[in-house]
Short mmCIF file of C-alpha atoms and ligand atoms in Angstrom, two decimals:
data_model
loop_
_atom_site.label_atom_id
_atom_site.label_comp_id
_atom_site.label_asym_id
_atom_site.label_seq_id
_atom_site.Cartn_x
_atom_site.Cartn_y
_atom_site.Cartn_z
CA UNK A 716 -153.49 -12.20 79.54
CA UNK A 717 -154.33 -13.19 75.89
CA UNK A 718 -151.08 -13.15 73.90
CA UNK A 719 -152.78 -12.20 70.83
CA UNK A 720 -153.36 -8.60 72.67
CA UNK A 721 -150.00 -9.33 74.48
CA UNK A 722 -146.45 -8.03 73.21
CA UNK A 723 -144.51 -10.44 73.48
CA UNK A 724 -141.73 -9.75 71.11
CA UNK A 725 -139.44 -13.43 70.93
CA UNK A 726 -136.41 -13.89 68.80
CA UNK A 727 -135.71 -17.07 67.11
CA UNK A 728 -132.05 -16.42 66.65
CA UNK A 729 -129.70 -16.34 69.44
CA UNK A 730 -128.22 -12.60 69.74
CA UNK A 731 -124.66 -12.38 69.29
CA UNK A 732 -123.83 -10.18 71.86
CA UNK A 733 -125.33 -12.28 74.67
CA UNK A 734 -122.19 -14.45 76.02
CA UNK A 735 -124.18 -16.10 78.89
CA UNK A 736 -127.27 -17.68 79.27
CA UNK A 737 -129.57 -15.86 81.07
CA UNK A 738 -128.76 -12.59 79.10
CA UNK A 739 -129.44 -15.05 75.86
CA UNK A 740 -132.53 -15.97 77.16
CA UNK A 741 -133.83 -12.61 78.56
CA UNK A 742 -133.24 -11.22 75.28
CA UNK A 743 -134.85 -13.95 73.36
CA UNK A 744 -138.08 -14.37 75.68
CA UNK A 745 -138.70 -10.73 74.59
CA UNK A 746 -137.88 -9.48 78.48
CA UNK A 747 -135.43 -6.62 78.08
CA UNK A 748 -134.32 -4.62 75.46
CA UNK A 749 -130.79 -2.73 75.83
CA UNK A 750 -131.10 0.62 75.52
CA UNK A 751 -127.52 1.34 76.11
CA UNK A 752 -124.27 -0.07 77.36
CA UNK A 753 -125.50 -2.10 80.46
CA UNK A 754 -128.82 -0.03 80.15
CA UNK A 755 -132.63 -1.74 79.90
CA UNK A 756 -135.87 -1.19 78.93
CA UNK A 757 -137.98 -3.40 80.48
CA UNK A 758 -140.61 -5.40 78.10
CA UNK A 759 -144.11 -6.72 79.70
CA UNK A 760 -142.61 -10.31 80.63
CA UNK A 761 -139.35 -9.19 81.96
CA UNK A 762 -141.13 -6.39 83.96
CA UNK A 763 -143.69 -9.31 85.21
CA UNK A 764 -140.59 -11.17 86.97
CA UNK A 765 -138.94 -8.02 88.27
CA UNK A 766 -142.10 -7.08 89.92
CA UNK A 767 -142.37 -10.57 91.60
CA UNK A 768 -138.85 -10.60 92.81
CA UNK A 769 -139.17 -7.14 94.28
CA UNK A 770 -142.24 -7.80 95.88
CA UNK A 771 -140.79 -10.85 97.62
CA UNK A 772 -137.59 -8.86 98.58
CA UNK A 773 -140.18 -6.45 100.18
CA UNK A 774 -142.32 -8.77 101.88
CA UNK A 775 -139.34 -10.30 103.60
CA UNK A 776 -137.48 -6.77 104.48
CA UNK A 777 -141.29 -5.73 106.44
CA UNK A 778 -141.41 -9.34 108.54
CA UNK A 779 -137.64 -8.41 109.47
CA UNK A 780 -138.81 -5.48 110.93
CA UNK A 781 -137.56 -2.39 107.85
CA UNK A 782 -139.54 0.00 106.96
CA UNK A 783 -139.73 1.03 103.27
CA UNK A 784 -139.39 4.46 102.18
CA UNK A 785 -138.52 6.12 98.60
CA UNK A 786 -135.31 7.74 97.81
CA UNK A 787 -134.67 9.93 95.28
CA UNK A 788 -132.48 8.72 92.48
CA UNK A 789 -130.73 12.10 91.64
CA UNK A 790 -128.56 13.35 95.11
CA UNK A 791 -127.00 16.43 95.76
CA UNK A 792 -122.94 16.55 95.67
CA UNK A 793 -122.96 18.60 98.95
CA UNK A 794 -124.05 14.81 100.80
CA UNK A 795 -120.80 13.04 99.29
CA UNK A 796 -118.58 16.17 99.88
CA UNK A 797 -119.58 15.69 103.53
CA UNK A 798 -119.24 12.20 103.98
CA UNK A 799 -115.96 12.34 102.09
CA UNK A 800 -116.83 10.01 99.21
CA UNK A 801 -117.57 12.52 96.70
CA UNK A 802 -114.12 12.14 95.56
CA UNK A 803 -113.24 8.18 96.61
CA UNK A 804 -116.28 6.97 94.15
CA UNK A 805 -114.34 8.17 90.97
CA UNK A 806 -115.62 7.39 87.94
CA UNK A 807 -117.98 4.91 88.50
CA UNK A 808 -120.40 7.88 89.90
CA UNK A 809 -122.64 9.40 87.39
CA UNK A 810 -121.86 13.44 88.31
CA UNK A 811 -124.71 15.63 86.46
CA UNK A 812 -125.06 19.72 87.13
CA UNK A 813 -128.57 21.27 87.10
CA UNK A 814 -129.34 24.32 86.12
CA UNK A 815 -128.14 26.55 88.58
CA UNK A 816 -124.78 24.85 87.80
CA UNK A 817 -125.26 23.13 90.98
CA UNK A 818 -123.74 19.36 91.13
CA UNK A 819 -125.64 16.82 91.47
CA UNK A 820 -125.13 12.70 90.50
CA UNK A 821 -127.50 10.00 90.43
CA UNK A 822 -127.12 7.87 93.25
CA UNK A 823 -124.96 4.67 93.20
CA UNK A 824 -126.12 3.57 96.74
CA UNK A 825 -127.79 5.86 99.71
CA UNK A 826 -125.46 5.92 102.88
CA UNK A 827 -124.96 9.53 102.64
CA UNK A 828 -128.78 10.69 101.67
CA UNK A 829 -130.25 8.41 104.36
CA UNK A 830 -128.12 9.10 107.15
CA UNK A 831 -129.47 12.68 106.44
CA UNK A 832 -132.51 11.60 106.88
CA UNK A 833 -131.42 10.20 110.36
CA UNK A 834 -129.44 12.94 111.63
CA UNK A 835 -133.05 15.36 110.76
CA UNK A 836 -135.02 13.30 112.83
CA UNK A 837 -133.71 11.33 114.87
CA UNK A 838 -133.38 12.27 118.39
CA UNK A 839 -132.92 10.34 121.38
CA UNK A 840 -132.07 6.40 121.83
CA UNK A 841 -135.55 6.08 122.20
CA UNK A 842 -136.50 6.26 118.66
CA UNK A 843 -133.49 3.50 118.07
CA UNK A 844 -133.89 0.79 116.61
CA UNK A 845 -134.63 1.96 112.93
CA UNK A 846 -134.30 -0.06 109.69
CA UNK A 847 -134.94 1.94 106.62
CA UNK A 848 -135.08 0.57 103.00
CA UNK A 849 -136.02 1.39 99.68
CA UNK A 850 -136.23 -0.41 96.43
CA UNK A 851 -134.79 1.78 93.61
CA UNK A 852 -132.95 2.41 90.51
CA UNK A 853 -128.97 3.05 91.41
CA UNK A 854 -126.31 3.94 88.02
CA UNK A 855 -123.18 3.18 88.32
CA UNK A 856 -120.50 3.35 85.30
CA UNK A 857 -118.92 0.05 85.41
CA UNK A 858 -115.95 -0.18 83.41
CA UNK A 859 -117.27 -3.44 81.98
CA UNK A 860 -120.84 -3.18 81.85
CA UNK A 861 -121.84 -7.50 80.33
CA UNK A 862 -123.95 -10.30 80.80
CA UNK A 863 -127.12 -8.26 80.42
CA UNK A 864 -128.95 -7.20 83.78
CA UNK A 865 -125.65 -9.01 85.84
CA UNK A 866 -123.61 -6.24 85.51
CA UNK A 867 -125.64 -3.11 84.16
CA UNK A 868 -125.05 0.65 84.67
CA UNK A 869 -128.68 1.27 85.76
CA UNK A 870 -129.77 -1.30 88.33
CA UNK A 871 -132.65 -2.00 90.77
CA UNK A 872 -130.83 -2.32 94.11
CA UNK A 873 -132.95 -2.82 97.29
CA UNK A 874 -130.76 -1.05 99.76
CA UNK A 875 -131.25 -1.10 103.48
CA UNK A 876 -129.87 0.88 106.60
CA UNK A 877 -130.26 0.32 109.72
CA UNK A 878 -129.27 2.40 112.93
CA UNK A 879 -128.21 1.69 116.54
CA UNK A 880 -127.51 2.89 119.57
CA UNK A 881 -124.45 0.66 120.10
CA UNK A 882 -122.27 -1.93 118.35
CA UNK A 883 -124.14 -4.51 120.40
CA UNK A 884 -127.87 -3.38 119.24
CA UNK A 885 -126.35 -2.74 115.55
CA UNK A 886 -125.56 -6.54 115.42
CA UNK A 887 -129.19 -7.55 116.21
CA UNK A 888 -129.83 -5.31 112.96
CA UNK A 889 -127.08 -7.40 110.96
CA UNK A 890 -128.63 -11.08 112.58
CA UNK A 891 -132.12 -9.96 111.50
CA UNK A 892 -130.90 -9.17 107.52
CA UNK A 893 -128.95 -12.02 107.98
CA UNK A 894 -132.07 -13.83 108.28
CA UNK A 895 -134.03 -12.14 105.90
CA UNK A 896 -131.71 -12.91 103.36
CA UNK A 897 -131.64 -16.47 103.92
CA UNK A 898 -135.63 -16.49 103.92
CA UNK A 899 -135.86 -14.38 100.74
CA UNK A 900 -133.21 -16.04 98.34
CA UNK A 901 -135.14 -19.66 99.22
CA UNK A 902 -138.46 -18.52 98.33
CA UNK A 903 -137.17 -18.11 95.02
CA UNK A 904 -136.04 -21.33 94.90
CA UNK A 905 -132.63 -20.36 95.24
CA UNK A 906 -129.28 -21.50 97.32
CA UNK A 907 -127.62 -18.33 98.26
CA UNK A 908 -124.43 -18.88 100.39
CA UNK A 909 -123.14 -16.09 102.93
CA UNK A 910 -119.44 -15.95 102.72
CA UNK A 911 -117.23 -13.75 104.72
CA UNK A 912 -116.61 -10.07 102.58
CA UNK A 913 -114.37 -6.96 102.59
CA UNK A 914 -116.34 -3.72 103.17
CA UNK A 915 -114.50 -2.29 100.36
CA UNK A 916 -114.93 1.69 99.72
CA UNK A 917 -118.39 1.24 102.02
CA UNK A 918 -116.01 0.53 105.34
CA UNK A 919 -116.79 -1.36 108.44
CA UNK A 920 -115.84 -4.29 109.78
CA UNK A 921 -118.72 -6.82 109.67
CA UNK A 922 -119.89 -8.11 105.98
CA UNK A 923 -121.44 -10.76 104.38
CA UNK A 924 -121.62 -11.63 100.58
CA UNK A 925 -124.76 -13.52 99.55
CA UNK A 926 -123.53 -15.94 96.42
CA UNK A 927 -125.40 -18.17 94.46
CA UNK A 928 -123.84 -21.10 92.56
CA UNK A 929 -123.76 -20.41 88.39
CA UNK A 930 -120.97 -21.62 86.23
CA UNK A 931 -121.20 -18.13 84.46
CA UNK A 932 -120.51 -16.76 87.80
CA UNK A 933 -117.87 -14.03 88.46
CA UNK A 934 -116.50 -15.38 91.66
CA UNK A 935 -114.47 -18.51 92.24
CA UNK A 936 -115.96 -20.11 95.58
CA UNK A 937 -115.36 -22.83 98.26
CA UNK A 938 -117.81 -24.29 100.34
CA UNK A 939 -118.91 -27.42 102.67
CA UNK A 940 -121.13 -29.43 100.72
CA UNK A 941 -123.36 -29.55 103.62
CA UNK A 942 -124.71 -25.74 102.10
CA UNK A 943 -126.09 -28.19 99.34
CA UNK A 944 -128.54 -29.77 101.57
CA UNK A 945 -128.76 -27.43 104.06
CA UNK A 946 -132.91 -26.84 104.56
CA UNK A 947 -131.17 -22.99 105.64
CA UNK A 948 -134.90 -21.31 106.81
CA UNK A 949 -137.46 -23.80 108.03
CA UNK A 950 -138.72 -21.83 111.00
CA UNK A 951 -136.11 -19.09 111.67
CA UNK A 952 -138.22 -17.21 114.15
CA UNK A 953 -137.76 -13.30 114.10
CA UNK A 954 -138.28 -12.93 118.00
CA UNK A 955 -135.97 -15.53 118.33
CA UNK A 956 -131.97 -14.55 119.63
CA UNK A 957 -130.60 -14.59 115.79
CA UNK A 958 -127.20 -14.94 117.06
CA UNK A 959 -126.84 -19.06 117.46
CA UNK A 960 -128.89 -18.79 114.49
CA UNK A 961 -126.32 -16.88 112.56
CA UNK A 962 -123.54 -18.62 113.96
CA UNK A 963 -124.64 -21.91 113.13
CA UNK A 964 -124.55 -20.90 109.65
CA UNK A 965 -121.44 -18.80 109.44
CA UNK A 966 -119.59 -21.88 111.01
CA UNK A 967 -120.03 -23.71 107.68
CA UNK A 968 -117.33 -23.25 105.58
CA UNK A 969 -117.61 -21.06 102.62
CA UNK A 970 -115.26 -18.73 101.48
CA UNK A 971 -114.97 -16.62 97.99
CA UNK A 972 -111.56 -17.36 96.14
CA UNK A 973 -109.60 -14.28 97.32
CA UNK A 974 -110.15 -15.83 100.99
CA UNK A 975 -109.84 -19.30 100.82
CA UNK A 976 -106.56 -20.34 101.41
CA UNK A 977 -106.42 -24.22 101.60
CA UNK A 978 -103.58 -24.30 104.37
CA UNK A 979 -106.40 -22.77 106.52
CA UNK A 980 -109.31 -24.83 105.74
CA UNK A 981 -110.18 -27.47 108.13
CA UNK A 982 -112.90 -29.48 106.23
CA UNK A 983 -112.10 -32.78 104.32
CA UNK A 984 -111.06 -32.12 101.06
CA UNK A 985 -113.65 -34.58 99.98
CA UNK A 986 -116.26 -32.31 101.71
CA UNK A 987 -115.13 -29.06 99.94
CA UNK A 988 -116.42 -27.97 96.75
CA UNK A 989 -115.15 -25.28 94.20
CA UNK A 990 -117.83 -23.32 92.49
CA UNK A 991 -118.33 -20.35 90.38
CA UNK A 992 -120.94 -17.96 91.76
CA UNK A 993 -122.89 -14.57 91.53
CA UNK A 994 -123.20 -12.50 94.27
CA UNK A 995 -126.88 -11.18 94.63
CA UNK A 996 -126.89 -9.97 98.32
CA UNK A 997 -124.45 -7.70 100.35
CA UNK A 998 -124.47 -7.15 103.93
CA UNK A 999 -122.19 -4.29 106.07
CA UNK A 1000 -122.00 -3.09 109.33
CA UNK A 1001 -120.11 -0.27 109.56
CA UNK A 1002 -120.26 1.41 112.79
CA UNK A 1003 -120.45 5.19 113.09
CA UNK A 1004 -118.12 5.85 110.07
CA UNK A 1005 -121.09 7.76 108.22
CA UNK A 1006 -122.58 8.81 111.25
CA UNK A 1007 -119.82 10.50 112.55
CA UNK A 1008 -118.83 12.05 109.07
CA UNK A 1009 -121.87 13.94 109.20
CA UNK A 1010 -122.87 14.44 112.77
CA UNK A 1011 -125.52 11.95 112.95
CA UNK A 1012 -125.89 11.44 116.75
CA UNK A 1013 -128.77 10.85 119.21
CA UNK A 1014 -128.89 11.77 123.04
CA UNK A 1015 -128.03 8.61 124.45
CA UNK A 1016 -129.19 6.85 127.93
CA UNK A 1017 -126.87 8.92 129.55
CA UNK A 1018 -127.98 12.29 128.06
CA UNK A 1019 -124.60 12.15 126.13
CA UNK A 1020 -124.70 12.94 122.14
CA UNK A 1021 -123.96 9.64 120.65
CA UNK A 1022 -123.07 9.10 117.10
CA UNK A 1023 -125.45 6.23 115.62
CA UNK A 1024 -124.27 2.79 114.66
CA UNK A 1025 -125.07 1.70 111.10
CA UNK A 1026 -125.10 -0.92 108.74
CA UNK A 1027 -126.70 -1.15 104.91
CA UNK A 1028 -127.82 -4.10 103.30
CA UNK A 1029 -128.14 -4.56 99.32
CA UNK A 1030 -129.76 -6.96 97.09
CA UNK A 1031 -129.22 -6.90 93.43
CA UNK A 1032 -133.37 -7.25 92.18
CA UNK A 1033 -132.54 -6.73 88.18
CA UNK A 1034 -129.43 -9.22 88.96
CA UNK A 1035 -131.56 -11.31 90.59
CA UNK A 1036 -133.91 -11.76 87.55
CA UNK A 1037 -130.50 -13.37 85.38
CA UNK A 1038 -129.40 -14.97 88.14
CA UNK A 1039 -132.22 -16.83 88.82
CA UNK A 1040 -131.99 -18.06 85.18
CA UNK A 1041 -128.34 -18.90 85.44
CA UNK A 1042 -129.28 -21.62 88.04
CA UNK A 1043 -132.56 -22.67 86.63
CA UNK A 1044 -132.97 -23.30 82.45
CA UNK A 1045 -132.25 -25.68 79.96
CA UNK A 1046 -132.09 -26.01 76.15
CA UNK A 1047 -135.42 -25.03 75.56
CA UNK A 1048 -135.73 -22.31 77.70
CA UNK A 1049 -136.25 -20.64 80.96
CA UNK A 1050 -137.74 -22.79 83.72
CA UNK A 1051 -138.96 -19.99 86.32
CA UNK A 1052 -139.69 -20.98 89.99
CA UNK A 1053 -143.57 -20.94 90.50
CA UNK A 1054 -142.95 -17.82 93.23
CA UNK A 1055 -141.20 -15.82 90.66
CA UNK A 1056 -142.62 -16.68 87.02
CA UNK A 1057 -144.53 -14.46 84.85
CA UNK A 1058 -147.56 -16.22 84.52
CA UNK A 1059 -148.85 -18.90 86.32
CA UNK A 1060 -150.38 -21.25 83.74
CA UNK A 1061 -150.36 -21.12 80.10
CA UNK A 1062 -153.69 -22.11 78.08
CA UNK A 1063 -152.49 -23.46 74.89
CA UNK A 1064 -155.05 -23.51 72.35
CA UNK A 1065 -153.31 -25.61 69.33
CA UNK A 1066 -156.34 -25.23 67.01
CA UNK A 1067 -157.97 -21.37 67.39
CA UNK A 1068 -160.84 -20.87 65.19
CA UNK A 1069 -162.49 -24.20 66.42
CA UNK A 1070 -165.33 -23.72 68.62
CA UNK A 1071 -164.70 -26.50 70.75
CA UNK A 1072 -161.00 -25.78 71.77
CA UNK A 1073 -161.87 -22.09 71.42
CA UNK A 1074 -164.61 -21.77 73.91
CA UNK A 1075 -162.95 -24.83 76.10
CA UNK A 1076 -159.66 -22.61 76.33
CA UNK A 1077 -161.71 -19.78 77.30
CA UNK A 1078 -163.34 -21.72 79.92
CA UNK A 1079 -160.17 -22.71 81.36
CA UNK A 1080 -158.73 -19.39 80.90
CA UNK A 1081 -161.57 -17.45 82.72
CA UNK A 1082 -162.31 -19.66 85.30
CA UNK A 1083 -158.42 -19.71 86.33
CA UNK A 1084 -157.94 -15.61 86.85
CA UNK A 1085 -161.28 -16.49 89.10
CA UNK A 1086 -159.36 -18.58 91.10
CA UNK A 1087 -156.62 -15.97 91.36
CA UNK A 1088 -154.26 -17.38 88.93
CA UNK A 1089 -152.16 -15.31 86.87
CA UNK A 1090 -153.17 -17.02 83.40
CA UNK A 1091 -151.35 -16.72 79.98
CA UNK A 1092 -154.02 -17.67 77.00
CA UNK A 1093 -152.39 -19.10 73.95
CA UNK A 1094 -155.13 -17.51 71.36
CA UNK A 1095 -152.41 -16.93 68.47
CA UNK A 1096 -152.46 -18.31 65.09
CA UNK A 1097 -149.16 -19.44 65.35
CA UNK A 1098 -148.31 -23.26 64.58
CA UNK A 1099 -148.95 -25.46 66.92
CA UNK A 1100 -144.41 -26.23 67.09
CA UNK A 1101 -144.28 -22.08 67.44
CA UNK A 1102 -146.70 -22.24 70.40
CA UNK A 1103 -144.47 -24.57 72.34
CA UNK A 1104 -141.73 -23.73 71.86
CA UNK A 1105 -142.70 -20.31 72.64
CA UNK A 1106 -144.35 -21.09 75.99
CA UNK A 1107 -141.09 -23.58 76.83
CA UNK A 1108 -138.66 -20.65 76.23
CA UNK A 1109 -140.51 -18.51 78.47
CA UNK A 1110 -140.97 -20.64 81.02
CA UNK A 1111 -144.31 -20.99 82.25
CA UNK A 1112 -144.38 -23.41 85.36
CA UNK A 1113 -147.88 -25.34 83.96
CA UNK A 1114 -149.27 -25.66 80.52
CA UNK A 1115 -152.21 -26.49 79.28
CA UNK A 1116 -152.67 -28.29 76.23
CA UNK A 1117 -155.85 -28.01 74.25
CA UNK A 1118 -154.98 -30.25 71.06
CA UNK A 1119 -157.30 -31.71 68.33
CA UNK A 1120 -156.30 -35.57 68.97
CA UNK A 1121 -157.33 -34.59 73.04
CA UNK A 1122 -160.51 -32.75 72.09
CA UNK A 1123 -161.99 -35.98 70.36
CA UNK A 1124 -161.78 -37.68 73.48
CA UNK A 1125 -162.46 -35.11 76.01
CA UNK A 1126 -159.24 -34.61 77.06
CA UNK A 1127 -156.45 -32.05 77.97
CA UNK A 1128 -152.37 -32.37 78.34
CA UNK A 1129 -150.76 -30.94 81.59
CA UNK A 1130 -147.32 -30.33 81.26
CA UNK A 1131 -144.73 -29.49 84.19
CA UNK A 1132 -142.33 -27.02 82.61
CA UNK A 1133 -139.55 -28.25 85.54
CA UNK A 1134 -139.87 -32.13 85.27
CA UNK A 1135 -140.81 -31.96 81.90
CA UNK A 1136 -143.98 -34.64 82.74
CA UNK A 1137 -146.79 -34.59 80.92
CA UNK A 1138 -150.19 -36.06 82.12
CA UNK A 1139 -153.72 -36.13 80.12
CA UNK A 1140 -156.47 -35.33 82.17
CA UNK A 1141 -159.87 -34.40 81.66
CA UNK A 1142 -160.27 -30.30 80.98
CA UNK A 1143 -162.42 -30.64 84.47
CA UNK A 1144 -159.60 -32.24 86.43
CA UNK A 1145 -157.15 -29.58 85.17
CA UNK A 1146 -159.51 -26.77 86.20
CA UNK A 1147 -159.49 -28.25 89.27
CA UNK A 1148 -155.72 -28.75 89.26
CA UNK A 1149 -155.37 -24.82 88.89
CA UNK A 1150 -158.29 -23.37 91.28
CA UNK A 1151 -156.02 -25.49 93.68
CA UNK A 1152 -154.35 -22.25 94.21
CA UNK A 1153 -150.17 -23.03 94.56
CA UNK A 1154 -150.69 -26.53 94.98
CA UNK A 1155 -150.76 -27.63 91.56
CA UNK A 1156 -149.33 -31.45 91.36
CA UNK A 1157 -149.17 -33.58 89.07
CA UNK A 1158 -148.01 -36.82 91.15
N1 5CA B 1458 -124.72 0.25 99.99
C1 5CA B 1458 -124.39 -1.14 99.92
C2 5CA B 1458 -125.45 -2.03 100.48
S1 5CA B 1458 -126.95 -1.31 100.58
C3 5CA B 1458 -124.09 -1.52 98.47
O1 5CA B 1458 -124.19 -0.74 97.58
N2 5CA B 1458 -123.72 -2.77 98.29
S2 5CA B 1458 -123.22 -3.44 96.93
O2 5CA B 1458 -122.35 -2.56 96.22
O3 5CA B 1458 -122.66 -4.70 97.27
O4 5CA B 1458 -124.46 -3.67 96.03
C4 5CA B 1458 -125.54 -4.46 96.51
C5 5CA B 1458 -125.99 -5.48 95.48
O5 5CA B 1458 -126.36 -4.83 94.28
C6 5CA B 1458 -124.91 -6.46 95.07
O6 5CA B 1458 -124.86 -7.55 95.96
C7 5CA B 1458 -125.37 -6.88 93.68
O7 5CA B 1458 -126.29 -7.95 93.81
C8 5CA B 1458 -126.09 -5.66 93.18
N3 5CA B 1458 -125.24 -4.94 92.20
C9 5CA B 1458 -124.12 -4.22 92.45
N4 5CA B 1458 -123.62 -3.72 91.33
C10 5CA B 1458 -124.43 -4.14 90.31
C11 5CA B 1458 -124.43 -3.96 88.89
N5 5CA B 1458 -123.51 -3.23 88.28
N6 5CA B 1458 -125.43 -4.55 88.17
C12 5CA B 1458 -126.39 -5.26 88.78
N7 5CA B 1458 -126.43 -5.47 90.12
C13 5CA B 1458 -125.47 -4.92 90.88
#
């Protein structure tokens, strides 16, 4: 992408509105735009991340076994009357009528419309066990809509469901998110701590909260410190039993404020910390409460109607884009994870118009999307302080420098937006340092 054709729409003044960080920095990077109380438009950059995230939720939900479908965002009352919920949401459920004076809402999560789906089709134990997910827009009218994309109204939820034959089976279904959540919060480079949950108006009896450290965050945690330097995936193995796996984690402490209770806590006060953090990941199991609400049964092994086992399993994506900043920026910016940022490598050409730097940048520019890097080219006229600070606030992982003082010499600065190092290098050695595709070091 050449930012001259790009729109890339920064703000040099900190907005007033944004009390936090990440919502500071999303606005300034030119990422979202609020189109209403905790409503966004998404801009090119912030659109880029979302898009990575997602993708990365999705790859992990497919090796766990899910399989991803498309809900509709606008449900039909008749669902929630069934299910009994229609009323329990209260106001937090956007209710709409159509036409025919018909009520409908748009959905704040998708037990009701997917178990639905279930009861249609499924029909025996032999079509058990089924994982269904979908990655889609949910609205729900917070009282307090703030910190940006933390807490909007309209949010990109990936929502899961599985369904079991038993309580026994249903728990594989739990391990396996369990799991996946582990796997998919450390590819984005972040620590994301299970800790024991109520079900809350969803029910059950089995639920995890997923919480990353932030000091913006909206929960008060305790934890082991060992969850600092746990290495939580390394080879997690899907075919694996998950439930020594699970265990193993679950037995470290780490418990959200409204649970911790330090009479009860059996860890060295030396060992425990107490954090704030954001929840980006929710796991329930919640037996056949939906299931039998609605008549969702299969013929089991026996020939007897059984109602299906369930559980859902929600990550916040939008949340996960401000979250992700919360735990990873400083003053000059945004400092994205390589498997999440916008653009791979910035070209930074700090003297356009000269032929040398112009047709060396391009060079470097076009030889990197060869490679398969996603490139950013620096072709603006803006001054050469603009440019970096620019490319510093969004957070590019690499840069590279094309400068007048380097071109006399033949040479090119590679900067590592995380360490802040900078190294000079020849312009062929940095070509080669980005067709080294995700290995770029600078050691
Ligand atoms: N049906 C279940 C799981 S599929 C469910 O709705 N769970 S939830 O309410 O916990 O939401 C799942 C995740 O969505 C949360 O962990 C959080 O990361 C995200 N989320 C929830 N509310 C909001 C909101 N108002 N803004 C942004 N993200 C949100």
């Amino acid at each position: 992408m050449r930012l001259s054709q790009y729109f890339l729409p920064v703000l040099k003044e900190n907005p007033k509105e944004a009390q936090i960080a990440s919502h500071r920095l999303m606005l300034r990077a030119g990422m979202i735009q609020q189109s209403s109380a905790g409503i966004y438009s998404w801009l090119p950059l912030g659109l880029r991340v979302l898009n990575r995230i997602e993708q990365i939720v999705r790859e992990e939900q497919d090796r766990a076994g899910a399989l991803e479908i498309k809900m509709a965002t606008i449900q039909a009352a008749e669902l929630w009357q069934e299910s009994g919920r229609y009323d329990d949401y209260g106001l937090e459920m956007l209710r709409i009528k159509d036409r025919h004076d018909r009520d409908m809402l748009y959905g704040p999560t998708n037990e009701e419309v997917v178990t639905d789906i279930a009861r249609t089709h499924l029909r025996s134990y032999k079509n058990l066990p089924l994982n269904l997910y979908h990655i889609q827009w949910k609205f729900r009218d917070e009282v307090r809509p703030r910190f940006g994309v933390m807490r909007g109204r309209e949010f990109l939820m990936k929502d899961a469901y599985s369904f079991d034959i038993d309580k026994e089976s249903a728990r594989h279904a739990y391990n396996r998110m369990f799991v996946a959540y582990l796997k998919t919060f450390a590819r984005m480079g972040l620590t994301a701590i299970p800790m024991v949950a109520d079900t809350g108006p969803i029910g059950g009896d089995m639920s995890h909260e997923f919480i990353i450290l932030a000091d913006t965050g909206e929960s008060g945690v305790f934890f082991d410190k060992k969850w600092l330097d746990t290495d939580m995936v390394t080879d997690i193995d899907y075919s694996d039993d998950l439930q020594p796996v699970v265990d193993s984690f679950t037995s470290i402490y780490a418990k959200t404020d409204e649970k911790h209770d330090p009479d009860n806590c059996d860890i060295a006060p030396s060992d425990l910390l107490e954090r704030r953090g954001i929840e980006v990941g929710h796991i329930f199991y919640f037996g056949t409460k939906y299931s039998e609400a609605m008549s969702a049964t299969v013929q089991g092994a026996d020939g007897k109607p059984t109602e299906l086992h369930m559980g859902s399993y929600g990550i916040g994506v939008s949340r996960l884009v401000g979250g992700i900043i919360e735990a990873s920026h400083d003053e000059d910016g945004i400092i994205w994870p390589e498997s999440v940022a916008p653009f791979d490598v910035a070209v930074i050409n700090l003297k356009p118009g000269d032929e040398a730097a112009d047709s060396l940048c391009e060079a470097l520019y076009e030889k990197g999307m060869a490679a398969g890097r996603d490139m950013l080219l620096d072709d603006s006229n803006d001054s050469p302080g603009a440019k970096m600070k620019t490319i510093s606030l969004i957070g590019v992982p690499w840069q590279i420098i094309v400068g007048p003082r380097g071109l006399k010499n033949d040479l090119v600065e590679v900067k590592h937006r995380a360490s802040g190092k900078t190294v000079e290098m020849s312009p062929d050695a940095a070509l080669q340092l980005i067709e080294t595709s995700g290995a770029i070091s600078i050691d």
